[in-house]
Short mmCIF file of C-alpha atoms and ligand atoms in Angstrom, two decimals:
data_model
loop_
_atom_site.label_atom_id
_atom_site.label_comp_id
_atom_site.label_asym_id
_atom_site.label_seq_id
_atom_site.Cartn_x
_atom_site.Cartn_y
_atom_site.Cartn_z
CA MET T 205 -28.41 -64.68 127.35
CA LEU T 206 -30.07 -67.04 129.81
CA ALA T 207 -30.43 -64.29 132.40
CA ALA T 208 -31.95 -61.98 129.76
CA LEU T 209 -34.42 -64.70 128.80
CA ALA T 210 -35.34 -65.38 132.45
CA TRP T 211 -35.90 -61.64 132.92
CA GLN T 212 -38.32 -61.54 129.98
CA VAL T 213 -40.22 -64.58 131.31
CA GLU T 214 -40.40 -62.83 134.70
CA LEU T 215 -41.95 -59.82 132.96
CA GLY T 216 -44.61 -62.05 131.48
CA ALA T 217 -43.21 -62.48 127.94
CA VAL T 218 -43.73 -66.22 128.02
CA ASP T 219 -44.48 -66.82 124.36
CA ALA T 220 -42.70 -66.14 121.08
CA ILE T 221 -45.41 -64.69 118.87
CA GLY T 222 -43.52 -64.45 115.56
CA GLU T 223 -42.07 -67.20 113.41
CA ALA T 224 -38.81 -65.28 112.83
CA PRO T 225 -36.81 -62.99 115.15
CA VAL T 226 -37.02 -59.25 114.46
CA ASP T 227 -33.98 -57.01 114.85
CA ARG T 228 -35.62 -53.89 116.24
CA PHE T 229 -32.43 -51.86 115.66
CA GLU T 230 -32.86 -52.41 111.92
CA VAL T 231 -36.56 -51.51 111.80
CA LYS T 232 -36.94 -48.01 110.32
CA PRO T 233 -39.78 -45.89 111.68
CA GLU T 234 -42.52 -45.28 109.14
CA PRO T 235 -42.40 -41.73 107.73
CA LYS T 236 -45.13 -39.60 109.26
CA ALA T 237 -47.81 -38.77 106.73
CA ALA T 238 -48.35 -35.04 106.24
CA PRO T 239 -51.71 -34.08 107.75
CA ALA T 240 -54.30 -33.70 105.03
CA ALA T 241 -55.48 -30.12 104.69
CA ALA T 242 -59.10 -31.21 104.54
CA ALA T 243 -58.80 -33.01 107.90
CA LYS T 244 -57.77 -29.80 109.70
CA PRO T 245 -60.46 -28.70 112.15
CA ALA T 246 -61.84 -25.21 111.76
CA PRO T 247 -59.80 -22.88 114.04
CA HIS T 248 -62.46 -22.50 116.72
CA ALA T 249 -64.45 -25.69 116.27
CA PRO T 250 -64.97 -27.37 119.68
CA VAL T 251 -63.52 -30.87 119.95
CA VAL T 252 -66.35 -33.14 120.95
CA VAL T 253 -65.24 -36.23 122.84
CA PRO T 254 -68.21 -38.57 123.19
CA GLU T 255 -68.62 -39.60 126.82
CA VAL T 256 -69.21 -43.30 127.29
CA ASP T 257 -70.45 -44.65 130.58
CA VAL T 258 -68.74 -48.01 130.24
CA VAL T 259 -70.34 -49.49 133.36
CA ALA T 260 -73.83 -48.54 132.12
CA GLU T 261 -72.99 -50.09 128.75
CA ALA T 262 -71.80 -53.28 130.46
CA ARG T 263 -75.01 -53.33 132.50
CA ALA T 264 -77.18 -52.95 129.39
CA MET T 265 -75.27 -55.61 127.43
CA SER T 266 -75.34 -58.13 130.26
CA ALA T 267 -79.00 -57.50 131.14
CA ALA T 268 -79.96 -58.20 127.52
CA ALA T 269 -78.33 -61.64 127.65
CA GLY T 270 -80.99 -64.29 128.26
CA SER T 271 -78.67 -67.29 128.47
CA LEU T 272 -75.09 -68.11 129.44
CA GLU T 273 -74.18 -68.45 125.75
CA ALA T 274 -75.59 -64.99 125.03
CA LEU T 275 -73.81 -63.59 128.07
CA ALA T 276 -70.47 -65.06 126.95
CA ALA T 277 -70.96 -63.55 123.49
CA ALA T 278 -71.89 -60.15 124.97
CA GLN T 279 -68.95 -60.09 127.36
CA GLU T 280 -66.50 -61.16 124.68
CA ALA T 281 -67.79 -58.38 122.42
CA PHE T 282 -67.55 -55.70 125.15
CA PRO T 283 -65.04 -53.25 123.68
CA HIS T 284 -64.01 -51.03 126.63
CA CYS T 285 -61.74 -53.20 128.77
CA GLU T 286 -58.05 -52.63 128.00
CA LEU T 287 -57.21 -56.16 129.21
CA LYS T 288 -58.86 -57.51 126.09
CA ARG T 289 -56.15 -56.01 123.90
CA GLY T 290 -53.32 -57.88 125.60
CA ALA T 291 -55.01 -61.26 125.97
CA ARG T 292 -54.85 -64.20 123.61
CA ASN T 293 -58.17 -65.71 124.59
CA PHE T 294 -61.42 -64.78 126.25
CA VAL T 295 -61.94 -66.99 129.31
CA PHE T 296 -65.59 -67.34 130.31
CA ALA T 297 -66.20 -70.40 132.49
CA ASP T 298 -65.65 -74.10 132.97
CA GLY T 299 -67.50 -76.90 134.72
CA ARG T 300 -71.24 -77.43 134.93
CA PRO T 301 -73.56 -74.41 135.05
CA GLU T 302 -76.08 -76.56 136.98
CA ALA T 303 -73.58 -77.08 139.82
CA ARG T 304 -74.62 -76.15 143.36
CA VAL T 305 -71.32 -74.35 143.91
CA MET T 306 -69.95 -71.52 141.77
CA VAL T 307 -66.26 -70.69 142.26
CA ILE T 308 -65.19 -67.19 141.26
CA GLY T 309 -61.51 -66.32 140.93
CA GLU T 310 -59.56 -63.28 139.92
CA GLY T 311 -58.61 -63.59 136.28
CA PRO T 312 -56.82 -65.84 133.81
CA GLY T 313 -53.09 -66.47 134.11
CA ALA T 314 -50.75 -67.52 131.30
CA GLU T 315 -52.04 -71.09 131.04
CA GLU T 316 -55.70 -70.04 131.22
CA ASP T 317 -55.05 -67.38 128.56
CA ALA T 318 -53.46 -69.99 126.31
CA GLN T 319 -56.25 -72.57 126.76
CA GLY T 320 -59.26 -70.24 127.10
CA LYS T 321 -60.36 -71.99 130.32
CA PRO T 322 -60.28 -70.79 133.94
CA PHE T 323 -58.04 -72.38 136.57
CA VAL T 324 -56.11 -74.84 134.44
CA GLY T 325 -52.57 -73.85 135.51
CA ARG T 326 -50.80 -74.76 138.75
CA SER T 327 -53.25 -72.92 140.98
CA GLY T 328 -56.13 -74.53 139.09
CA GLN T 329 -54.69 -77.97 139.74
CA LEU T 330 -54.55 -77.15 143.43
CA LEU T 331 -58.12 -75.82 143.28
CA ASP T 332 -59.27 -79.11 141.74
CA ARG T 333 -57.54 -81.10 144.49
CA MET T 334 -59.03 -78.86 147.20
CA PHE T 335 -62.59 -79.36 146.00
CA ALA T 336 -62.04 -83.04 145.26
CA ALA T 337 -61.29 -83.40 148.99
CA ILE T 338 -64.92 -82.46 149.72
CA GLY T 339 -66.32 -84.51 146.84
CA LEU T 340 -66.74 -81.76 144.23
CA ALA T 341 -65.28 -81.64 140.71
CA ARG T 342 -65.80 -79.43 137.68
CA ASP T 343 -66.37 -82.45 135.44
CA ALA T 344 -68.59 -84.45 137.81
CA GLU T 345 -71.44 -86.19 135.97
CA ASP T 346 -73.79 -85.65 138.87
CA ALA T 347 -74.65 -81.94 139.05
CA ALA T 348 -74.86 -82.23 142.85
CA ALA T 349 -71.12 -83.03 142.94
CA ALA T 350 -70.11 -80.55 140.26
CA LEU T 351 -68.46 -77.12 140.25
CA TYR T 352 -68.97 -74.14 137.99
CA ILE T 353 -65.89 -71.91 137.70
CA THR T 354 -65.36 -68.38 136.44
CA ASN T 355 -63.38 -65.21 137.19
CA VAL T 356 -64.16 -61.55 137.87
CA VAL T 357 -62.25 -60.57 134.71
CA PRO T 358 -62.24 -62.75 131.57
CA TRP T 359 -58.97 -61.54 130.07
CA ARG T 360 -55.47 -62.05 131.45
CA PRO T 361 -54.03 -58.96 133.16
CA PRO T 362 -50.50 -58.26 131.86
CA GLN T 363 -47.72 -59.74 133.97
CA ASN T 364 -50.43 -61.29 136.14
CA ARG T 365 -51.01 -57.99 137.93
CA ASP T 366 -54.21 -57.52 139.94
CA PRO T 367 -57.13 -56.20 137.88
CA GLU T 368 -57.53 -52.41 138.32
CA PRO T 369 -60.64 -51.11 140.14
CA GLU T 370 -62.01 -49.66 136.85
CA GLU T 371 -61.57 -53.03 135.12
CA LEU T 372 -63.38 -54.78 137.98
CA ALA T 373 -66.16 -52.18 137.91
CA MET T 374 -66.84 -52.52 134.18
CA MET T 375 -66.78 -56.34 134.35
CA ARG T 376 -68.95 -56.58 137.46
CA PRO T 377 -72.32 -56.36 135.63
CA PHE T 378 -71.29 -59.38 133.57
CA VAL T 379 -70.32 -61.34 136.70
CA GLU T 380 -73.60 -60.38 138.40
CA ARG T 381 -75.61 -61.58 135.41
CA HIS T 382 -73.44 -64.71 135.24
CA ILE T 383 -74.43 -65.52 138.83
CA GLU T 384 -78.08 -64.74 138.10
CA LEU T 385 -78.17 -67.08 135.10
CA ALA T 386 -76.21 -69.92 136.73
CA ALA T 387 -78.21 -69.53 139.97
CA PRO T 388 -75.81 -71.41 142.29
CA GLU T 389 -76.73 -72.36 145.84
CA LEU T 390 -73.35 -71.20 147.15
CA ILE T 391 -70.53 -69.04 145.87
CA VAL T 392 -66.86 -69.43 146.80
CA LEU T 393 -64.76 -66.33 146.16
CA MET T 394 -61.05 -66.95 145.68
CA GLY T 395 -58.83 -64.12 146.93
CA ASN T 396 -59.02 -60.37 147.35
CA PRO T 397 -59.89 -59.10 143.85
CA ALA T 398 -62.94 -61.42 143.73
CA CYS T 399 -64.05 -60.20 147.19
CA GLY T 400 -63.39 -56.57 146.21
CA SER T 401 -65.47 -56.93 143.08
CA LEU T 402 -68.50 -58.71 144.53
CA LEU T 403 -68.54 -57.86 148.24
CA GLY T 404 -66.91 -54.44 147.96
CA LYS T 405 -64.53 -55.60 150.70
CA ARG T 406 -60.89 -56.64 150.83
CA GLY T 407 -58.80 -58.21 153.56
CA ILE T 408 -59.10 -61.90 152.79
CA THR T 409 -57.51 -62.92 156.10
CA ARG T 410 -60.45 -61.37 157.94
CA LEU T 411 -63.14 -62.23 155.38
CA ARG T 412 -62.33 -65.92 154.89
CA GLY T 413 -64.08 -68.53 156.96
CA ASN T 414 -67.25 -66.45 157.46
CA TRP T 415 -70.41 -66.48 155.40
CA HIS T 416 -71.26 -63.33 153.45
CA GLU T 417 -74.02 -62.73 150.95
CA PHE T 418 -74.28 -61.61 147.36
CA ALA T 419 -77.73 -61.05 145.80
CA GLY T 420 -79.24 -63.45 148.33
CA VAL T 421 -76.67 -66.19 147.69
CA PRO T 422 -74.37 -67.29 150.57
CA VAL T 423 -70.73 -66.51 149.81
CA MET T 424 -67.60 -68.04 151.33
CA PRO T 425 -64.36 -66.11 150.71
CA MET T 426 -61.22 -68.26 150.72
CA PHE T 427 -57.50 -67.83 150.25
CA HIS T 428 -56.61 -67.97 146.55
CA PRO T 429 -54.87 -71.25 145.59
CA SER T 430 -51.90 -69.31 144.16
CA PHE T 431 -51.40 -67.81 147.65
CA LEU T 432 -51.65 -71.30 149.14
CA LEU T 433 -48.94 -72.50 146.73
CA ARG T 434 -46.63 -69.86 148.22
CA ARG T 435 -47.80 -70.22 151.83
CA ALA T 436 -48.41 -73.91 152.46
CA GLU T 437 -48.93 -73.27 156.19
CA MET T 438 -52.19 -71.45 155.30
CA LYS T 439 -53.69 -74.58 153.75
CA ARG T 440 -55.18 -75.59 157.10
CA HIS T 441 -57.41 -72.47 156.94
CA ALA T 442 -58.50 -73.39 153.42
CA TRP T 443 -59.31 -76.89 154.64
CA ALA T 444 -61.45 -75.46 157.45
CA ASP T 445 -63.29 -73.27 154.92
CA LEU T 446 -63.89 -76.22 152.60
CA LEU T 447 -65.37 -78.18 155.50
CA THR T 448 -67.65 -75.22 156.26
CA VAL T 449 -68.82 -75.25 152.63
CA LYS T 450 -69.37 -79.02 152.74
CA ALA T 451 -71.38 -78.75 155.97
CA ARG T 452 -73.61 -76.11 154.42
CA LEU T 453 -74.20 -78.24 151.34
CA GLU T 454 -75.17 -81.16 153.58
CA THR T 455 -77.61 -79.07 155.61
CA PRO T 456 -81.09 -79.56 154.21
N1 LIG M 940 -56.15 -67.53 138.99
C1 LIG M 940 -57.43 -67.10 138.93
O1 LIG M 940 -57.88 -66.34 139.78
N2 LIG M 940 -58.17 -67.54 137.93
C2 LIG M 940 -57.74 -68.37 136.99
O2 LIG M 940 -58.50 -68.71 136.11
C3 LIG M 940 -56.41 -68.80 137.09
C4 LIG M 940 -55.62 -68.37 138.09
#
């Protein structure tokens, strides 16, 4: 029983969502309704499937948002991302939008999905400690010492898989507008999916430690904290990258 439970947790089934257990062997399938005669299409009528350009729709919805609140509402209402159907909560951002540094991660995990806030699980705690080491915190009173944190997808991917390229593509207009509205001085991208979405490049080992650019804003890619939790020997690279960010913030 314990092994079966551990297996389900491993698969990502971390929450019981019903009050009472359901014996699926006893559940009878619902009888299929007979198709209504009136609903039958005419024998040669063409089936018209409306084509939706989901990226264009995301672009239009995000461009129409004139504030971060409007952007959050537009993104949450966006109906075409499959991730939305499996998530408990929409996760938009945390920290201070006026911060000089915007941190962009991959997507919510189980804890973020439960709380509706980015980076609040184990990797988020490490992220907080990393930035605290260079004097930055999401809840800092002084905007100059604050962080603003978001992700490239706002809904938790099932079993914490990487977001698919199509999911990244349809969410990218929202992230672009998010950056435009928050107008940070620097962006830190955490891990490969964030770099793939915004820089169109992967290979974090090569990308990290060097400055890149997105829409005129300097971008520092870094190892994702969840990778650092598994590979503690890589933390020295993250420390070097944090010092590079700090030096740039201190340069007039
Ligand atoms: N990992 C991320 O990339 N983002 C989160 O919000 C949490 C974990």
